[in-house]
Tab-separated table of N, CA and C in Angstrom:
chain	number	residue	atom	x	y	z
A	1	UNK	N	4.244	142.375	102.364
A	1	UNK	CA	4.339	143.678	101.754
A	1	UNK	C	2.986	144.418	102.161
A	2	UNK	N	2.830	144.745	103.313
A	2	UNK	CA	1.670	145.610	103.852
A	2	UNK	C	2.129	147.158	103.779
A	3	UNK	N	1.164	147.792	103.402
A	3	UNK	CA	1.239	149.399	103.351
A	3	UNK	C	1.715	149.904	104.745
A	4	UNK	N	2.618	150.857	104.722
A	4	UNK	CA	3.029	151.323	105.933
A	4	UNK	C	1.990	152.430	106.415
A	5	UNK	N	1.872	152.447	107.708
A	5	UNK	CA	0.864	153.498	108.057
A	5	UNK	C	1.711	154.824	108.357
A	6	UNK	N	0.992	155.962	108.150
A	6	UNK	CA	1.699	157.302	108.371
A	6	UNK	C	1.631	157.407	109.846
A	7	UNK	N	2.839	157.919	110.271
A	7	UNK	CA	2.978	158.173	111.713
A	7	UNK	C	2.135	159.274	112.106
A	8	UNK	N	1.777	159.596	113.351
A	8	UNK	CA	1.029	160.680	113.833
A	8	UNK	C	1.727	162.042	113.479
A	9	UNK	N	2.947	162.070	113.459
A	9	UNK	CA	3.696	163.261	113.258
A	9	UNK	C	3.515	163.713	111.705
A	10	UNK	N	3.508	162.809	110.841
A	10	UNK	CA	3.232	163.216	109.356
A	10	UNK	C	1.879	163.743	109.223
A	11	UNK	N	1.003	163.058	109.754
A	11	UNK	CA	-0.484	163.495	109.623
A	11	UNK	C	-0.658	164.778	110.239
A	12	UNK	N	-0.090	165.161	111.377
A	12	UNK	CA	-0.253	166.540	111.846
A	12	UNK	C	0.357	167.582	111.105
A	13	UNK	N	1.539	167.153	110.490
A	13	UNK	CA	2.280	168.156	109.510
A	13	UNK	C	1.313	168.516	108.369
A	14	UNK	N	0.745	167.352	107.711
A	14	UNK	CA	-0.215	167.641	106.526
A	14	UNK	C	-1.368	168.417	106.971
A	15	UNK	N	-2.077	168.197	108.087
A	15	UNK	CA	-3.114	168.902	108.657
A	15	UNK	C	-2.788	170.356	108.857
A	16	UNK	N	-1.717	170.686	109.421
A	16	UNK	CA	-1.110	171.935	109.702
A	16	UNK	C	-0.862	172.794	108.349
A	17	UNK	N	-0.286	172.086	107.362
A	17	UNK	CA	0.002	172.701	106.016
A	17	UNK	C	-1.393	173.154	105.387
A	18	UNK	N	-2.333	172.110	105.484
A	18	UNK	CA	-3.582	172.491	104.876
A	18	UNK	C	-4.252	173.672	105.442
A	19	UNK	N	-4.222	173.830	106.767
A	19	UNK	CA	-4.980	174.833	107.597
A	19	UNK	C	-4.214	176.190	107.141
A	20	UNK	N	-2.888	176.145	107.157
A	20	UNK	CA	-1.975	177.311	106.740
A	20	UNK	C	-2.420	177.831	105.322
A	21	UNK	N	-2.542	176.853	104.443
A	21	UNK	CA	-2.727	177.137	102.937
A	21	UNK	C	-4.212	177.817	102.904
A	22	UNK	N	-5.186	177.283	103.519
A	22	UNK	CA	-6.566	177.772	103.617
A	22	UNK	C	-6.523	179.127	104.086
A	23	UNK	N	-5.790	179.452	105.149
A	23	UNK	CA	-5.741	180.757	105.695
A	23	UNK	C	-5.030	181.698	104.804
A	24	UNK	N	-3.929	181.345	104.173
A	24	UNK	CA	-3.423	182.213	103.110
A	24	UNK	C	-4.276	182.521	102.030
A	25	UNK	N	-5.072	181.582	101.492
A	25	UNK	CA	-5.876	181.814	100.393
A	25	UNK	C	-6.875	182.768	100.762
A	26	UNK	N	-7.502	182.777	101.951
A	26	UNK	CA	-8.549	183.635	102.416
A	26	UNK	C	-8.115	185.089	102.399
A	27	UNK	N	-6.793	185.311	102.583
A	27	UNK	CA	-6.027	186.601	102.606
A	27	UNK	C	-5.738	187.179	101.340
A	28	UNK	N	-5.936	186.314	100.121
A	28	UNK	CA	-5.524	186.956	98.874
A	28	UNK	C	-6.586	187.816	98.421
A	29	UNK	N	-6.122	188.851	97.586
A	29	UNK	CA	-7.020	189.757	96.970
A	29	UNK	C	-7.508	189.225	95.761
A	30	UNK	N	-8.861	189.439	95.422
A	30	UNK	CA	-9.197	188.903	94.099
A	30	UNK	C	-8.540	189.750	93.040
A	31	UNK	N	-8.511	189.046	91.880
A	31	UNK	CA	-7.671	189.663	90.743
A	31	UNK	C	-8.667	190.563	89.911
A	32	UNK	N	-9.899	190.260	89.916
A	32	UNK	CA	-10.893	191.048	89.275
A	32	UNK	C	-12.146	190.966	89.879
A	33	UNK	N	-12.906	191.973	89.748
A	33	UNK	CA	-14.220	192.250	90.443
A	33	UNK	C	-15.292	191.438	89.659
A	34	UNK	N	-15.867	190.490	90.192
A	34	UNK	CA	-17.084	189.800	89.578
A	34	UNK	C	-18.358	190.445	90.208
A	35	UNK	N	-19.168	190.994	89.261
A	35	UNK	CA	-20.439	191.624	89.886
A	35	UNK	C	-21.288	190.534	90.428
A	36	UNK	N	-22.124	190.975	91.514
A	36	UNK	CA	-23.002	190.018	92.099
A	36	UNK	C	-24.006	189.300	91.326
A	37	UNK	N	-24.440	190.069	90.189
A	37	UNK	CA	-25.342	189.482	89.344
A	37	UNK	C	-24.531	189.277	88.056
A	38	UNK	N	-23.789	188.115	87.869
A	38	UNK	CA	-22.969	187.895	86.812
A	38	UNK	C	-23.605	187.087	85.735
A	39	UNK	N	-24.907	186.918	85.769
A	39	UNK	CA	-25.699	186.202	84.733
A	39	UNK	C	-26.672	187.234	84.130
A	40	UNK	N	-26.366	187.489	82.762
A	40	UNK	CA	-27.260	188.450	82.145
A	40	UNK	C	-28.050	187.622	80.981
A	41	UNK	N	-29.344	188.074	80.774
A	41	UNK	CA	-30.169	187.555	79.685
A	41	UNK	C	-30.429	188.597	78.729
A	42	UNK	N	-30.154	188.340	77.546
A	42	UNK	CA	-30.390	189.225	76.465
A	42	UNK	C	-31.530	188.847	75.627
A	43	UNK	N	-32.553	189.537	75.396
A	43	UNK	CA	-33.603	189.242	74.520
A	43	UNK	C	-33.227	189.300	73.020
A	44	UNK	N	-32.889	188.086	72.532
A	44	UNK	CA	-32.325	187.994	71.267
A	44	UNK	C	-33.294	187.477	70.085
A	45	UNK	N	-34.494	188.333	69.868
A	45	UNK	CA	-35.355	188.019	68.977
A	45	UNK	C	-34.970	188.017	67.573
A	46	UNK	N	-33.965	188.931	67.202
A	46	UNK	CA	-33.351	189.073	65.822
A	46	UNK	C	-32.165	188.173	65.510
A	47	UNK	N	-31.880	187.270	66.511
A	47	UNK	CA	-30.530	186.398	66.324
A	47	UNK	C	-30.892	185.350	65.319
A	48	UNK	N	-30.086	185.213	64.234
A	48	UNK	CA	-30.297	184.131	63.445
A	48	UNK	C	-30.014	182.773	63.984
A	49	UNK	N	-30.916	181.846	63.780
A	49	UNK	CA	-30.825	180.520	64.299
A	49	UNK	C	-30.036	179.701	63.316
A	50	UNK	N	-28.602	179.761	63.240
A	50	UNK	CA	-27.863	179.012	62.188
A	50	UNK	C	-26.637	178.600	63.056
A	51	UNK	N	-26.419	177.288	63.259
A	51	UNK	CA	-25.349	176.787	63.988
A	51	UNK	C	-23.897	177.262	63.478
A	52	UNK	N	-23.853	177.613	62.201
A	52	UNK	CA	-22.646	177.963	61.554
A	52	UNK	C	-22.244	179.449	61.554
A	53	UNK	N	-23.160	180.134	62.124
A	53	UNK	CA	-22.879	181.720	62.257
A	53	UNK	C	-22.125	181.932	63.580
A	54	UNK	N	-21.203	182.819	63.604
A	54	UNK	CA	-20.487	183.259	64.764
A	54	UNK	C	-20.828	184.649	65.083
A	55	UNK	N	-21.790	184.865	65.900
A	55	UNK	CA	-22.422	186.162	65.945
A	55	UNK	C	-22.178	186.911	67.328
A	56	UNK	N	-21.157	186.355	68.084
A	56	UNK	CA	-20.837	187.184	69.332
A	56	UNK	C	-19.435	187.132	69.513
A	57	UNK	N	-18.793	188.291	69.813
A	57	UNK	CA	-17.454	188.244	70.352
A	57	UNK	C	-17.183	189.415	71.393
A	58	UNK	N	-16.137	189.150	72.176
A	58	UNK	CA	-15.916	190.030	73.381
A	58	UNK	C	-14.556	190.668	73.242
A	59	UNK	N	-14.541	191.912	73.368
A	59	UNK	CA	-13.137	192.557	73.000
A	59	UNK	C	-12.247	192.707	74.239
A	60	UNK	N	-10.990	193.045	73.917
A	60	UNK	CA	-10.172	193.248	75.163
A	60	UNK	C	-10.426	194.478	75.948
A	61	UNK	N	-11.260	195.346	75.476
A	61	UNK	CA	-11.689	196.502	76.083
A	61	UNK	C	-13.093	196.314	76.800
A	62	UNK	N	-13.517	194.916	77.006
A	62	UNK	CA	-14.753	194.607	77.710
A	62	UNK	C	-16.079	195.065	76.919
A	63	UNK	N	-16.017	195.065	75.721
A	63	UNK	CA	-17.111	195.425	74.900
A	63	UNK	C	-17.699	194.201	74.277
A	64	UNK	N	-18.886	193.836	74.421
A	64	UNK	CA	-19.527	192.673	73.903
A	64	UNK	C	-20.208	193.017	72.585
A	65	UNK	N	-20.068	192.247	71.584
A	65	UNK	CA	-20.717	192.766	70.318
A	65	UNK	C	-21.372	191.518	69.749
A	66	UNK	N	-22.601	191.753	69.351
A	66	UNK	CA	-23.615	190.672	68.774
A	66	UNK	C	-24.177	191.216	67.444
A	67	UNK	N	-24.177	190.203	66.471
A	67	UNK	CA	-24.805	190.445	65.236
A	67	UNK	C	-26.236	190.003	65.165
A	68	UNK	N	-27.052	190.925	65.088
A	68	UNK	CA	-28.610	190.578	65.068
A	68	UNK	C	-29.107	190.955	63.699
A	69	UNK	N	-29.289	189.961	62.852
A	69	UNK	CA	-29.750	190.048	61.437
A	69	UNK	C	-28.934	190.916	60.720
A	70	UNK	N	-29.204	192.224	60.363
A	70	UNK	CA	-28.302	193.005	59.671
A	70	UNK	C	-27.605	194.263	60.648
A	71	UNK	N	-27.935	194.153	61.834
A	71	UNK	CA	-27.565	195.172	62.792
A	71	UNK	C	-26.310	194.628	63.788
A	72	UNK	N	-25.438	195.470	64.025
A	72	UNK	CA	-24.426	195.315	64.925
A	72	UNK	C	-24.773	195.998	66.248
A	73	UNK	N	-24.929	195.216	67.290
A	73	UNK	CA	-25.022	195.885	68.640
A	73	UNK	C	-24.106	195.693	69.481
A	74	UNK	N	-23.760	196.581	70.333
A	74	UNK	CA	-22.704	196.572	71.423
A	74	UNK	C	-23.041	197.021	72.717
A	75	UNK	N	-22.245	196.593	73.712
A	75	UNK	CA	-22.489	197.123	75.041
A	75	UNK	C	-21.177	196.804	75.854
A	76	UNK	N	-20.887	197.722	76.870
A	76	UNK	CA	-19.797	197.728	77.717
A	76	UNK	C	-20.327	196.508	78.717
A	77	UNK	N	-19.416	195.667	79.235
A	77	UNK	CA	-19.839	194.623	79.932
A	77	UNK	C	-20.390	195.025	81.220
A	78	UNK	N	-19.868	196.120	81.790
A	78	UNK	CA	-20.296	196.604	83.067
A	78	UNK	C	-21.751	196.994	83.154
A	79	UNK	N	-22.328	197.506	81.948
A	79	UNK	CA	-23.574	198.008	81.926
A	79	UNK	C	-24.599	197.153	81.281
A	80	UNK	N	-24.083	196.484	80.326
A	80	UNK	CA	-25.073	195.472	79.619
A	80	UNK	C	-26.204	196.225	79.028
A	81	UNK	N	-26.018	197.453	78.492
A	81	UNK	CA	-27.175	198.200	77.863
A	81	UNK	C	-26.703	198.141	76.410
A	82	UNK	N	-27.351	197.268	75.636
A	82	UNK	CA	-26.917	197.117	74.195
A	82	UNK	C	-27.740	198.180	73.412
A	83	UNK	N	-26.875	198.612	72.432
A	83	UNK	CA	-27.498	199.633	71.497
A	83	UNK	C	-26.948	199.161	69.948
A	84	UNK	N	-27.933	199.506	69.009
A	84	UNK	CA	-27.457	199.155	67.726
A	84	UNK	C	-26.585	200.387	67.183
A	85	UNK	N	-25.383	200.045	66.613
A	85	UNK	CA	-24.390	201.069	66.212
A	85	UNK	C	-24.121	201.024	64.908
A	86	UNK	N	-24.607	199.989	64.123
A	86	UNK	CA	-24.426	200.145	62.698
A	86	UNK	C	-25.399	198.962	61.990
A	87	UNK	N	-25.714	199.347	60.778
A	87	UNK	CA	-26.640	198.381	59.993
A	87	UNK	C	-26.002	198.121	58.629
A	88	UNK	N	-25.890	196.848	58.328
A	88	UNK	CA	-25.205	196.478	56.984
A	88	UNK	C	-26.020	197.079	55.818
A	89	UNK	N	-27.219	197.347	56.038
A	89	UNK	CA	-28.003	197.928	54.990
A	89	UNK	C	-27.377	199.275	54.444
A	90	UNK	N	-26.553	199.784	55.132
A	90	UNK	CA	-25.900	201.044	54.725
A	90	UNK	C	-24.743	200.758	53.666
A	91	UNK	N	-24.389	199.519	53.637
A	91	UNK	CA	-23.366	199.200	52.565
A	91	UNK	C	-23.942	199.057	51.188
A	92	UNK	N	-23.286	199.702	50.280
A	92	UNK	CA	-23.757	199.611	48.822
A	92	UNK	C	-22.703	199.076	47.884
A	93	UNK	N	-21.770	198.396	48.426
A	93	UNK	CA	-20.633	198.164	47.588
A	93	UNK	C	-20.869	197.004	46.649
A	94	UNK	N	-21.457	195.950	47.033
A	94	UNK	CA	-21.651	194.669	46.231
A	94	UNK	C	-23.133	194.211	46.041
A	95	UNK	N	-23.979	195.229	45.669
A	95	UNK	CA	-25.356	194.866	45.547
A	95	UNK	C	-25.601	194.080	44.185
A	96	UNK	N	-25.568	192.731	44.247
A	96	UNK	CA	-25.696	191.831	43.163
A	96	UNK	C	-27.127	191.457	43.100
A	97	UNK	N	-27.516	191.147	41.929
A	97	UNK	CA	-28.917	190.334	41.614
A	97	UNK	C	-28.625	188.841	41.891
A	98	UNK	N	-28.952	188.509	43.123
A	98	UNK	CA	-28.692	187.101	43.534
A	98	UNK	C	-29.638	186.709	44.637
A	99	UNK	N	-29.233	185.614	45.227
A	99	UNK	CA	-30.176	185.079	46.296
A	99	UNK	C	-29.968	185.699	47.575
A	100	UNK	N	-28.972	186.712	47.559
A	100	UNK	CA	-28.776	187.448	48.781
A	100	UNK	C	-29.602	188.819	48.821
A	101	UNK	N	-30.718	188.893	49.482
A	101	UNK	CA	-31.532	190.063	49.538
A	101	UNK	C	-31.121	191.063	50.601
A	102	UNK	N	-30.517	190.442	51.543
A	102	UNK	CA	-29.926	191.290	52.717
A	102	UNK	C	-28.436	190.965	53.044
A	103	UNK	N	-27.810	191.917	53.685
A	103	UNK	CA	-26.368	191.679	54.119
A	103	UNK	C	-26.475	191.206	55.602
A	104	UNK	N	-26.957	189.952	55.631
A	104	UNK	CA	-26.937	189.370	57.048
A	104	UNK	C	-25.570	189.307	57.538
A	105	UNK	N	-25.411	189.561	58.952
A	105	UNK	CA	-24.144	189.357	59.562
A	105	UNK	C	-24.118	187.909	59.856
A	106	UNK	N	-22.910	187.239	59.437
A	106	UNK	CA	-22.775	185.705	59.664
A	106	UNK	C	-21.597	185.464	60.526
A	107	UNK	N	-20.779	186.337	60.675
A	107	UNK	CA	-19.689	186.148	61.583
A	107	UNK	C	-19.100	187.545	61.920
A	108	UNK	N	-18.460	187.675	63.169
A	108	UNK	CA	-17.804	189.019	63.554
A	108	UNK	C	-16.569	188.481	64.435
A	109	UNK	N	-15.610	189.466	64.397
A	109	UNK	CA	-14.348	189.162	65.379
A	109	UNK	C	-13.710	190.580	65.484
A	110	UNK	N	-13.448	190.708	66.771
A	110	UNK	CA	-12.795	192.022	67.124
A	110	UNK	C	-11.282	191.817	66.709
A	111	UNK	N	-10.552	192.919	66.251
A	111	UNK	CA	-9.266	192.987	66.069
A	111	UNK	C	-8.599	193.047	67.556
A	112	UNK	N	-7.353	192.594	67.585
A	112	UNK	CA	-6.698	192.580	69.062
A	112	UNK	C	-6.619	193.964	69.749
A	113	UNK	N	-6.731	195.048	69.037
A	113	UNK	CA	-6.717	196.434	69.727
A	113	UNK	C	-8.084	196.735	70.425
A	114	UNK	N	-9.173	196.133	70.083
A	114	UNK	CA	-10.340	196.192	70.607
A	114	UNK	C	-11.080	197.362	70.160
A	115	UNK	N	-10.629	198.118	68.977
A	115	UNK	CA	-11.203	199.219	68.412
A	115	UNK	C	-11.904	198.792	67.082
A	116	UNK	N	-11.332	197.961	66.202
A	116	UNK	CA	-11.911	197.612	65.033
A	116	UNK	C	-12.533	196.239	65.041
A	117	UNK	N	-13.667	196.114	64.398
A	117	UNK	CA	-14.422	194.824	64.352
A	117	UNK	C	-14.783	194.435	62.915
A	118	UNK	N	-14.411	193.266	62.585
A	118	UNK	CA	-14.821	192.764	61.151
A	118	UNK	C	-16.108	191.950	61.295
A	119	UNK	N	-16.841	192.237	60.248
A	119	UNK	CA	-18.269	191.876	60.173
A	119	UNK	C	-18.180	190.919	58.835
A	120	UNK	N	-18.335	189.530	58.964
A	120	UNK	CA	-18.578	188.760	57.804
A	120	UNK	C	-20.011	188.757	57.373
A	121	UNK	N	-20.278	188.851	56.061
A	121	UNK	CA	-21.582	189.012	55.695
A	121	UNK	C	-22.102	187.847	54.745
A	122	UNK	N	-23.401	187.686	54.652
A	122	UNK	CA	-23.957	186.721	53.819
A	122	UNK	C	-23.617	186.614	52.417
A	123	UNK	N	-23.342	187.829	51.806
A	123	UNK	CA	-23.065	187.994	50.502
A	123	UNK	C	-21.448	187.805	50.198
A	124	UNK	N	-20.723	187.565	51.215
A	124	UNK	CA	-19.161	187.268	50.961
A	124	UNK	C	-18.485	188.597	51.206
A	125	UNK	N	-19.080	189.630	51.637
A	125	UNK	CA	-18.138	190.887	51.970
A	125	UNK	C	-17.688	190.756	53.462
A	126	UNK	N	-16.653	191.417	53.709
A	126	UNK	CA	-16.196	191.796	55.093
A	126	UNK	C	-16.200	193.122	55.306
A	127	UNK	N	-16.992	193.566	56.266
A	127	UNK	CA	-17.008	195.195	56.615
A	127	UNK	C	-16.166	195.343	57.714
A	128	UNK	N	-15.410	196.234	57.776
A	128	UNK	CA	-14.515	196.590	58.932
A	128	UNK	C	-15.067	197.806	59.489
A	129	UNK	N	-15.321	197.937	60.730
A	129	UNK	CA	-16.089	199.012	61.497
A	129	UNK	C	-15.177	199.529	62.700
A	130	UNK	N	-15.210	200.631	62.830
A	130	UNK	CA	-14.430	201.465	63.952
A	130	UNK	C	-15.409	201.692	64.960
A	131	UNK	N	-15.225	200.762	66.088
A	131	UNK	CA	-16.128	200.961	67.245
A	131	UNK	C	-16.273	202.142	67.908
A	132	UNK	N	-15.003	202.721	68.053
A	132	UNK	CA	-14.940	204.043	68.782
A	132	UNK	C	-15.488	205.157	68.077
A	133	UNK	N	-15.267	205.422	66.760
A	133	UNK	CA	-15.941	206.474	66.056
A	133	UNK	C	-17.257	206.037	65.465
A	134	UNK	N	-17.564	204.795	65.614
A	134	UNK	CA	-18.779	204.271	64.949
A	134	UNK	C	-19.156	204.590	63.620
A	135	UNK	N	-18.145	204.313	62.841
A	135	UNK	CA	-18.192	204.614	61.251
A	135	UNK	C	-17.470	203.207	60.681
A	136	UNK	N	-18.089	202.884	59.453
A	136	UNK	CA	-17.503	201.934	58.646
A	136	UNK	C	-16.147	202.338	58.045
A	137	UNK	N	-15.192	201.424	58.160
A	137	UNK	CA	-13.706	201.876	57.622
A	137	UNK	C	-13.546	201.500	56.166
A	138	UNK	N	-13.982	200.157	55.769
A	138	UNK	CA	-13.682	199.583	54.522
A	138	UNK	C	-14.367	198.344	54.331
A	139	UNK	N	-14.582	198.026	53.051
A	139	UNK	CA	-15.336	196.669	52.778
A	139	UNK	C	-14.293	195.895	51.965
A	140	UNK	N	-14.059	194.595	52.346
A	140	UNK	CA	-13.221	193.711	51.659
A	140	UNK	C	-14.066	192.716	50.852
A	141	UNK	N	-13.670	192.520	49.550
A	141	UNK	CA	-14.353	191.504	48.808
A	141	UNK	C	-13.535	190.288	48.578
A	142	UNK	N	-14.040	189.188	48.155
A	142	UNK	CA	-13.227	188.008	47.833
A	142	UNK	C	-14.169	186.769	47.716
A	143	UNK	N	-14.949	186.730	48.779
A	143	UNK	CA	-15.731	185.444	48.868
A	143	UNK	C	-17.042	185.566	48.075
A	144	UNK	N	-17.497	184.355	47.505
A	144	UNK	CA	-18.576	184.359	46.592
A	144	UNK	C	-19.863	183.938	47.359
A	145	UNK	N	-19.669	183.375	48.580
A	145	UNK	CA	-20.825	183.036	49.481
A	145	UNK	C	-20.449	183.560	50.743
A	146	UNK	N	-21.362	183.197	51.849
A	146	UNK	CA	-21.260	183.927	53.239
A	146	UNK	C	-20.002	183.514	53.762
A	147	UNK	N	-19.541	184.564	54.645
A	147	UNK	CA	-18.264	184.420	55.401
A	147	UNK	C	-18.559	183.693	56.605
A	148	UNK	N	-17.990	182.574	56.886
A	148	UNK	CA	-18.326	181.813	58.070
A	148	UNK	C	-17.345	181.973	59.244
A	149	UNK	N	-16.128	182.413	59.062
A	149	UNK	CA	-15.263	182.593	60.233
A	149	UNK	C	-14.269	183.597	59.825
A	150	UNK	N	-13.722	184.349	61.003
A	150	UNK	CA	-12.897	185.376	60.873
A	150	UNK	C	-11.902	185.237	62.079
A	151	UNK	N	-10.645	185.595	61.805
A	151	UNK	CA	-9.501	185.517	62.849
A	151	UNK	C	-8.617	186.621	62.326
A	152	UNK	N	-8.084	187.298	63.424
A	152	UNK	CA	-7.020	188.282	63.251
A	152	UNK	C	-5.682	187.950	63.721
A	153	UNK	N	-4.614	188.487	63.123
A	153	UNK	CA	-3.319	188.298	63.514
A	153	UNK	C	-2.676	189.694	63.233
A	154	UNK	N	-2.633	190.636	64.104
A	154	UNK	CA	-2.116	192.097	64.065
A	154	UNK	C	-3.064	192.733	62.875
A	155	UNK	N	-2.591	193.057	61.792
A	155	UNK	CA	-3.262	193.602	60.692
A	155	UNK	C	-3.785	192.823	59.587
A	156	UNK	N	-3.642	191.513	59.784
A	156	UNK	CA	-3.994	190.524	58.799
A	156	UNK	C	-5.219	189.742	59.297
A	157	UNK	N	-6.257	189.853	58.477
A	157	UNK	CA	-7.441	189.130	58.838
A	157	UNK	C	-7.697	187.814	57.906
A	158	UNK	N	-7.882	186.771	58.536
A	158	UNK	CA	-8.200	185.553	57.798
A	158	UNK	C	-9.581	185.300	57.780
A	159	UNK	N	-10.137	184.905	56.717
A	159	UNK	CA	-11.555	184.571	56.528
A	159	UNK	C	-11.758	183.272	55.820
A	160	UNK	N	-12.716	182.598	56.334
A	160	UNK	CA	-13.190	181.347	55.690
A	160	UNK	C	-14.726	181.567	55.268
A	161	UNK	N	-14.944	181.035	54.009
A	161	UNK	CA	-16.277	180.986	53.580
A	161	UNK	C	-16.962	179.861	53.132
A	162	UNK	N	-18.256	179.993	52.922
A	162	UNK	CA	-19.043	178.865	52.542
A	162	UNK	C	-18.764	178.450	51.127
A	163	UNK	N	-17.976	179.147	50.510
A	163	UNK	CA	-17.479	179.081	49.060
A	163	UNK	C	-16.116	178.033	49.169
A	164	UNK	N	-15.778	177.502	50.391
A	164	UNK	CA	-14.600	176.694	50.614
A	164	UNK	C	-13.206	177.431	50.306
A	165	UNK	N	-13.246	178.680	50.425
A	165	UNK	CA	-12.025	179.432	50.228
A	165	UNK	C	-11.633	180.127	51.529
A	166	UNK	N	-10.292	180.259	51.795
A	166	UNK	CA	-9.698	180.783	52.871
A	166	UNK	C	-8.763	182.006	52.223
A	167	UNK	N	-8.929	183.227	52.762
A	167	UNK	CA	-8.349	184.342	52.506
A	167	UNK	C	-7.485	185.053	53.549
A	168	UNK	N	-6.427	185.446	53.348
A	168	UNK	CA	-5.568	186.297	54.305
A	168	UNK	C	-5.432	187.748	53.773
A	169	UNK	N	-6.015	188.707	54.488
A	169	UNK	CA	-5.929	190.072	53.889
A	169	UNK	C	-5.168	190.950	54.848
A	170	UNK	N	-4.081	191.727	54.380
A	170	UNK	CA	-3.454	192.666	55.143
A	170	UNK	C	-4.306	194.066	54.855
A	171	UNK	N	-5.082	194.529	55.965
A	171	UNK	CA	-5.826	195.721	55.844
A	171	UNK	C	-5.157	196.949	55.507
A	172	UNK	N	-3.739	196.943	55.711
A	172	UNK	CA	-3.014	198.259	55.448
A	172	UNK	C	-2.724	198.355	53.906
A	173	UNK	N	-2.876	197.255	53.216
A	173	UNK	CA	-2.506	197.478	51.727
A	173	UNK	C	-3.785	197.701	50.936
A	174	UNK	N	-3.601	198.225	49.694
A	174	UNK	CA	-4.702	198.509	48.787
A	174	UNK	C	-5.311	197.310	48.287
A	175	UNK	N	-4.572	196.248	47.791
A	175	UNK	CA	-5.035	195.027	47.252
A	175	UNK	C	-5.688	194.251	48.304
A	176	UNK	N	-6.643	193.447	48.143
A	176	UNK	CA	-7.480	192.754	48.970
A	176	UNK	C	-6.880	191.387	49.518
A	177	UNK	N	-6.339	190.590	48.647
A	177	UNK	CA	-5.825	189.308	49.111
A	177	UNK	C	-4.370	189.217	49.224
A	178	UNK	N	-3.907	188.806	50.218
A	178	UNK	CA	-2.425	188.624	50.695
A	178	UNK	C	-1.952	187.246	50.170
A	179	UNK	N	-2.783	186.274	50.587
A	179	UNK	CA	-2.373	184.976	50.155
A	179	UNK	C	-3.575	183.917	50.202
């Protein structure tokens, strides 16, 4: 039961196939342009050092959003010029006498349309922000502690909190909690 050796004819066929494939791959057009300097460093001195925070998200419109302490900063990927567009200190909805002195951003997530971004805050609020007009849209309440995760499904936002609760909210309805 010795292994059979490949005949010279088969080896030549395989080599010819590989050469043809390599030639064809060189002729393919790239599907997207990768900039020559594709590694960017951002000085993140205001970034909270907490493993459980989700402070960065990338929209379908190539906008990168980062939560720095209480500020939302954004940039188009092509330019990587970050600018602060919103501060959660402007929200006055749920100012409680509690351990939360500031509305720290603890999570953020772009809606599928790339226009609306949800900001989960340290005090349990979720702020919806219109990135095109650069104005807050609405504040959703429900969590008693920080919002740790956010996910979108069309107009329904799901949020998980440090209070061990998960909420689904349809942002088109007046009531806050869907399920």
